[in-house]
mmCIF file of C-alpha atoms in Angstrom:
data_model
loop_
_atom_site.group_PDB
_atom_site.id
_atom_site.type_symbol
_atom_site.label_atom_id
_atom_site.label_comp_id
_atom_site.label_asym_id
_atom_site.label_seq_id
_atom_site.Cartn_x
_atom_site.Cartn_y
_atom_site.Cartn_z
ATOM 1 C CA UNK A 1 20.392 -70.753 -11.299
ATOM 2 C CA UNK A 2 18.187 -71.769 -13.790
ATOM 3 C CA UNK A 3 13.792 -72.381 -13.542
ATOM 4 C CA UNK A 4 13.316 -75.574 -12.598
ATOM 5 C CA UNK A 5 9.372 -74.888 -12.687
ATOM 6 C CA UNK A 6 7.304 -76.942 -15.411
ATOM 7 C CA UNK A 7 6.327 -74.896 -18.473
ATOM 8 C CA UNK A 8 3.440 -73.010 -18.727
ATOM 9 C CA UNK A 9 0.431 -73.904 -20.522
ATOM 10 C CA UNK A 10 -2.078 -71.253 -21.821
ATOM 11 C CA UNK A 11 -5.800 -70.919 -21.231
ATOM 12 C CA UNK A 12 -7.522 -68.573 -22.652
ATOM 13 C CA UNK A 13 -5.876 -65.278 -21.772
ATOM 14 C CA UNK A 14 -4.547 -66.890 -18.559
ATOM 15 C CA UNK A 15 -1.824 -69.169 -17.648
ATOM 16 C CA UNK A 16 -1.061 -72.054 -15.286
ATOM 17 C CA UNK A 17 1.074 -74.197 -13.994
ATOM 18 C CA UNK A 18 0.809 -77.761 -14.373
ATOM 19 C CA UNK A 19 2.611 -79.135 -11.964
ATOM 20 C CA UNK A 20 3.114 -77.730 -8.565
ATOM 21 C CA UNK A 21 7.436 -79.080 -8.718
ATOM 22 C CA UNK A 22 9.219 -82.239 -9.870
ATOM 23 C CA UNK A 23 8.850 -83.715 -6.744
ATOM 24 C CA UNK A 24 4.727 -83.328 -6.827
ATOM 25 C CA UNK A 25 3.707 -83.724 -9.790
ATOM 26 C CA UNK A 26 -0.315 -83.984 -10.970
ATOM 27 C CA UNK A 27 -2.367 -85.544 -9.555
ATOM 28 C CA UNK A 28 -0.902 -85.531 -5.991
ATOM 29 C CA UNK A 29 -0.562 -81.775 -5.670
ATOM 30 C CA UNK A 30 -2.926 -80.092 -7.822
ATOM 31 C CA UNK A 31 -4.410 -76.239 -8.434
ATOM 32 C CA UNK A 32 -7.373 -75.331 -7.427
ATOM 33 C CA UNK A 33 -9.704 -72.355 -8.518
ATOM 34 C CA UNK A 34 -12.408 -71.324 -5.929
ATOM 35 C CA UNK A 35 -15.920 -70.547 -7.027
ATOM 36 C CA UNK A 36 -17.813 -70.518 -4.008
ATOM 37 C CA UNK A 37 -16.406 -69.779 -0.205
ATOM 38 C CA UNK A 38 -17.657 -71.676 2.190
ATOM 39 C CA UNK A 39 -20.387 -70.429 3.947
ATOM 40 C CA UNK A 40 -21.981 -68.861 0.945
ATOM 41 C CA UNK A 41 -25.483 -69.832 -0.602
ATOM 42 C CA UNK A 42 -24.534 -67.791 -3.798
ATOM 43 C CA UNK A 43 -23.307 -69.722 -6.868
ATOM 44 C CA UNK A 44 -20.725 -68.385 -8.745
ATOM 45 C CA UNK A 45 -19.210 -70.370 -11.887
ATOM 46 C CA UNK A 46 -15.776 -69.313 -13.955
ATOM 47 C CA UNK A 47 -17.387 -68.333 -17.311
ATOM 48 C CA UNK A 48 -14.060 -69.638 -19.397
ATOM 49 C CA UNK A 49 -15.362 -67.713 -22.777
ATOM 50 C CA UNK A 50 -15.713 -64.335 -20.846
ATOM 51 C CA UNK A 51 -12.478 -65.311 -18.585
ATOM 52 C CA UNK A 52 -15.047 -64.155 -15.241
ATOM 53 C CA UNK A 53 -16.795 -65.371 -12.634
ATOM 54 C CA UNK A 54 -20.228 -65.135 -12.958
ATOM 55 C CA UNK A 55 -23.279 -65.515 -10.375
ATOM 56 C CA UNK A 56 -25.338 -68.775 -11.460
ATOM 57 C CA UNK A 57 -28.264 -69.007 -8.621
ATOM 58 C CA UNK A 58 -28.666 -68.666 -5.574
ATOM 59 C CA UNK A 59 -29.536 -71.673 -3.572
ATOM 60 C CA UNK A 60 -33.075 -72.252 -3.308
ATOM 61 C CA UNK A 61 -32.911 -74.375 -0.868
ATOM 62 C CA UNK A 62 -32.309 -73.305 2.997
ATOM 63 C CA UNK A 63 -28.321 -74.650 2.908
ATOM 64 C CA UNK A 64 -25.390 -73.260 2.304
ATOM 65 C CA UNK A 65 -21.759 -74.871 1.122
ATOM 66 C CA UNK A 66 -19.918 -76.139 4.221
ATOM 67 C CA UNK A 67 -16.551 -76.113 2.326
ATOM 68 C CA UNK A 68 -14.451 -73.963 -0.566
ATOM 69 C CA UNK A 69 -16.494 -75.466 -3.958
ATOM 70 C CA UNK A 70 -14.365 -74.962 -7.129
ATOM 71 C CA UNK A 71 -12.232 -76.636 -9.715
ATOM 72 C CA UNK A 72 -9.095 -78.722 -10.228
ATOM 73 C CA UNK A 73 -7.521 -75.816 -13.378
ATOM 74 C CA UNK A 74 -6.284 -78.120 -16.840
ATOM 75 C CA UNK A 75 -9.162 -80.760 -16.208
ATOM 76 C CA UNK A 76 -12.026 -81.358 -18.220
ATOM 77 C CA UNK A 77 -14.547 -83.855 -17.060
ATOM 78 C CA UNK A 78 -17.032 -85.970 -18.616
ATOM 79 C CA UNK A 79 -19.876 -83.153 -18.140
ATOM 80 C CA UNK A 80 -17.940 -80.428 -20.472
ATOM 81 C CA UNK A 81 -16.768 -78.414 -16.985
ATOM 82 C CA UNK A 82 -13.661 -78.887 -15.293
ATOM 83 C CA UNK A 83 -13.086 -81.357 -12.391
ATOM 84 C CA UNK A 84 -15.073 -79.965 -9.729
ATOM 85 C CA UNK A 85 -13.023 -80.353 -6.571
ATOM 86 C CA UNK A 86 -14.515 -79.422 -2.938
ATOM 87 C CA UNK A 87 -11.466 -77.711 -0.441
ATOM 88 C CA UNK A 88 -11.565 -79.219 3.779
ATOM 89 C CA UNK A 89 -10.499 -75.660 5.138
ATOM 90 C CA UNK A 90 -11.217 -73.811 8.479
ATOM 91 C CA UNK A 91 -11.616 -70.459 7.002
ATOM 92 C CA UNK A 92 -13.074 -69.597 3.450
ATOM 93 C CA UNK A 93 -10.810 -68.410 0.412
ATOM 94 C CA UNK A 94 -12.724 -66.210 -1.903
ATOM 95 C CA UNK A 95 -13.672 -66.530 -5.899
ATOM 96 C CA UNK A 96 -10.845 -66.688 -7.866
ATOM 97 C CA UNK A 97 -8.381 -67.791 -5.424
ATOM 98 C CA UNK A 98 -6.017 -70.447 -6.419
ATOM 99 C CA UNK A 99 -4.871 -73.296 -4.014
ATOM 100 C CA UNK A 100 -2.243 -75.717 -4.462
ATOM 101 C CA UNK A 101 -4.204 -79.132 -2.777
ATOM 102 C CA UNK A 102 -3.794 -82.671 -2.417
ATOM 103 C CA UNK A 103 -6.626 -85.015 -2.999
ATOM 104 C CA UNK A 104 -7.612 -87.237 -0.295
ATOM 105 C CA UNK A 105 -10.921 -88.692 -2.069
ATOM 106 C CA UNK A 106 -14.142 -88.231 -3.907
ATOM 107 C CA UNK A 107 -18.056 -87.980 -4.263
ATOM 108 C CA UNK A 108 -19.566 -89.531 -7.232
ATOM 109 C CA UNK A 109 -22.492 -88.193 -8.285
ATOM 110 C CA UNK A 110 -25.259 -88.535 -11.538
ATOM 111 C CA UNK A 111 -27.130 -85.273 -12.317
ATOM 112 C CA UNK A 112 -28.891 -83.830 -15.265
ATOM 113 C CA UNK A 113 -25.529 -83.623 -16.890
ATOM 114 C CA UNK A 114 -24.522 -87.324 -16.532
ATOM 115 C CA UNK A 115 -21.852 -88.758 -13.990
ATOM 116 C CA UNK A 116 -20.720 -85.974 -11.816
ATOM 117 C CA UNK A 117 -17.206 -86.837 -9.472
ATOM 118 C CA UNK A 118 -16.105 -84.680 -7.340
ATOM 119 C CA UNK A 119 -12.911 -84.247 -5.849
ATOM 120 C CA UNK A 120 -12.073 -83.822 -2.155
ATOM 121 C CA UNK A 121 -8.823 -82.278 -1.504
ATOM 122 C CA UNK A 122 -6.856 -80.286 1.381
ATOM 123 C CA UNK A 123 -4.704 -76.813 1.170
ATOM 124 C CA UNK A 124 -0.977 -78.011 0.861
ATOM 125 C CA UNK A 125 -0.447 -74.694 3.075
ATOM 126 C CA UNK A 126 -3.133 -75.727 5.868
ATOM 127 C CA UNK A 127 -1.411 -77.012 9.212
ATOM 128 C CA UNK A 128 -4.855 -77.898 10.320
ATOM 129 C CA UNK A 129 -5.732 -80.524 7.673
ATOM 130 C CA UNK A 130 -1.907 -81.435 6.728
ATOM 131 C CA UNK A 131 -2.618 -85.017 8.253
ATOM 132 C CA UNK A 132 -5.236 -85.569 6.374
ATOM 133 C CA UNK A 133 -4.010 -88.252 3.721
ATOM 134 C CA UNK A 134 -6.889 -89.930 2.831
ATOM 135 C CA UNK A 135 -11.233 -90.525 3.639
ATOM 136 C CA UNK A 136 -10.559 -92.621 6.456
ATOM 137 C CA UNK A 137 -8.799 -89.846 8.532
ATOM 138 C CA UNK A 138 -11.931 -87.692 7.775
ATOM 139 C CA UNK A 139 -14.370 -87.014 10.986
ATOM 140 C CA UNK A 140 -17.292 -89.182 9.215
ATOM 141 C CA UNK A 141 -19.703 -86.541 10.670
ATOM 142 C CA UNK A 142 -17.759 -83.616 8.288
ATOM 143 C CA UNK A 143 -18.416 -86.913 4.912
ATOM 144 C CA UNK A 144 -22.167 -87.186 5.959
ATOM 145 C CA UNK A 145 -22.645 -83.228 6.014
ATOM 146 C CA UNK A 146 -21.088 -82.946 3.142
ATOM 147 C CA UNK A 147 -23.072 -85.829 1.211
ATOM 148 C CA UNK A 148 -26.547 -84.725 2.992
ATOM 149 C CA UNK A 149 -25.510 -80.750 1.082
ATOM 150 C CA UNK A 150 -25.474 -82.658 -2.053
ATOM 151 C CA UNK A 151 -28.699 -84.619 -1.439
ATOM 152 C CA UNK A 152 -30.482 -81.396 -0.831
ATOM 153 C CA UNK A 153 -29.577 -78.427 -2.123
ATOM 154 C CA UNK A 154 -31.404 -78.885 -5.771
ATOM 155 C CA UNK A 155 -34.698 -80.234 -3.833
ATOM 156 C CA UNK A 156 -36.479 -76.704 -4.388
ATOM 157 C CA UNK A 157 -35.400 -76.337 -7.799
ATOM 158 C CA UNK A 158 -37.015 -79.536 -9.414
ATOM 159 C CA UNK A 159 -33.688 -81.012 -10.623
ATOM 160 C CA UNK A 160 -32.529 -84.188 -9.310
ATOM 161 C CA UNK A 161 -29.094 -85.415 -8.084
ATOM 162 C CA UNK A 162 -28.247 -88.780 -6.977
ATOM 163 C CA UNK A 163 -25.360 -89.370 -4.415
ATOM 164 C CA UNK A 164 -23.944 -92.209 -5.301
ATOM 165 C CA UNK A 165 -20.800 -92.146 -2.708
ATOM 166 C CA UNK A 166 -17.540 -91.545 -1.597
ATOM 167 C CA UNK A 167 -14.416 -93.306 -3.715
ATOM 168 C CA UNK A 168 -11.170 -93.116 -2.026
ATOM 169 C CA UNK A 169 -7.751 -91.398 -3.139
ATOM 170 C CA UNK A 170 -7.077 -93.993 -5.500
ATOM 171 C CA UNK A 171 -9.801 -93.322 -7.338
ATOM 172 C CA UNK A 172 -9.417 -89.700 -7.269
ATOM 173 C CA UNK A 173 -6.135 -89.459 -8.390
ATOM 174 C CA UNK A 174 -7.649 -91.864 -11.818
ATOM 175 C CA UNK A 175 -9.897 -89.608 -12.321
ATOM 176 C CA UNK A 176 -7.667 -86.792 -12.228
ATOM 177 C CA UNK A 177 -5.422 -88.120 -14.807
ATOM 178 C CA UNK A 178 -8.500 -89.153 -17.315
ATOM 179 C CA UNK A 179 -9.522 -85.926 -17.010
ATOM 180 C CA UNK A 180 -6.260 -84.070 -17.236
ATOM 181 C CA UNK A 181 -5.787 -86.391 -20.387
ATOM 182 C CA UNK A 182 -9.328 -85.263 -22.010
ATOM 183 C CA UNK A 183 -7.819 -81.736 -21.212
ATOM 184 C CA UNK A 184 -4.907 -82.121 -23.455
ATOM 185 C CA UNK A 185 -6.700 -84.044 -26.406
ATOM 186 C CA UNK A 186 -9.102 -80.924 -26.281
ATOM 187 C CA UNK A 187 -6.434 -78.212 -26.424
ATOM 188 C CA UNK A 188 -4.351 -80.676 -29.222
ATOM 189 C CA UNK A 189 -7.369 -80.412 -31.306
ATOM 190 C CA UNK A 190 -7.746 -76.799 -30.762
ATOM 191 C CA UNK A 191 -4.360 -75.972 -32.212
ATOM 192 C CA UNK A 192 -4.609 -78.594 -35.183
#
């Protein structure tokens, strides 16, 4: 029987898939790399020069991430970084883990970089969040925690970041494909 998966695409020393099958393509199943577990107050980042994860910081601030922190793999973002995506799951992954996920929504944000979106997605393989299609079938309570992290955990460190608010699917799934597009121009010019 012959592959029917999509091609690979290289990345550094690494390769990906860029679509999960046919029937899902990007951007309504996509791959995300974990950074940070939730529950931790340590801040890792994927160095992509050094192909590791390295610790950033540790939170100043007396919070820790209430959800799997990463990014959405073949995205690049208006910032330089890859599409940071945040992962609704019951239990933490760990650094490095990859998760197929479906975005439901998003958090835009301005920092000290510029406009910051993030996007909010749920494990394909997670019979606990499978319903979850979209913001509005989000507890509210788990949207406000999540917002009130952002508002605070930079306070201690002098650097500002303004919430600006939550976008639904829609708009996630735009800025998925931007940034998937900005991805590919970047990696065409690379091999020109």
């Amino acid at each position: 029987m012959p592959d029917a998966r999509p091609p690979l695409v290289a990345r550094g020393r690494s390769s990906y898939r860029l679509a999960v099958s046919q029937e899902r393509p990007f951007p309504d199943v996509v791959e995300m790399v974990v950074e940070i577990p939730s529950g931790s107050r340590n801040k890792y980042e994927w160095d992509e020069r050094a192909q590791v994860f390295r610790l950033d910081r540790v939170l100043s601030s007396a919070v820790y991430y209430n959800f799997d922190y990463g990014y959405i793999a073949g995205t690049r973002s208006g910032d330089g970084d890859q599409t940071d995506a945040l992962l609704l799951i019951d239990e933490p992954t760990f650094p490095g883990c990859h998760v197929w996920a479906r975005p439901i929504g998003g958090l835009e944000m301005r920092d000290d970089k510029g406009e910051d979106f993030k996007v909010l997605c749920v494990a394909v393989g997670d019979p606990h969040q499978k319903h979850l299609e979209n913001l509005e079938q989000v507890e509210p309570h788990r949207l406000v925690e999540i917002q009130h992290f952002f508002d605070t955990y930079k306070l201690l460190e002098a650097k500002e970041t303004d919430v600006l608010g939550w976008h639904d699917r829609e708009r996630a799934l735009e800025v998925l494909r931007e940034d998937r597009e900005a991805f590919a121009r970047e990696h065409e010019r690379a091999r020109a």
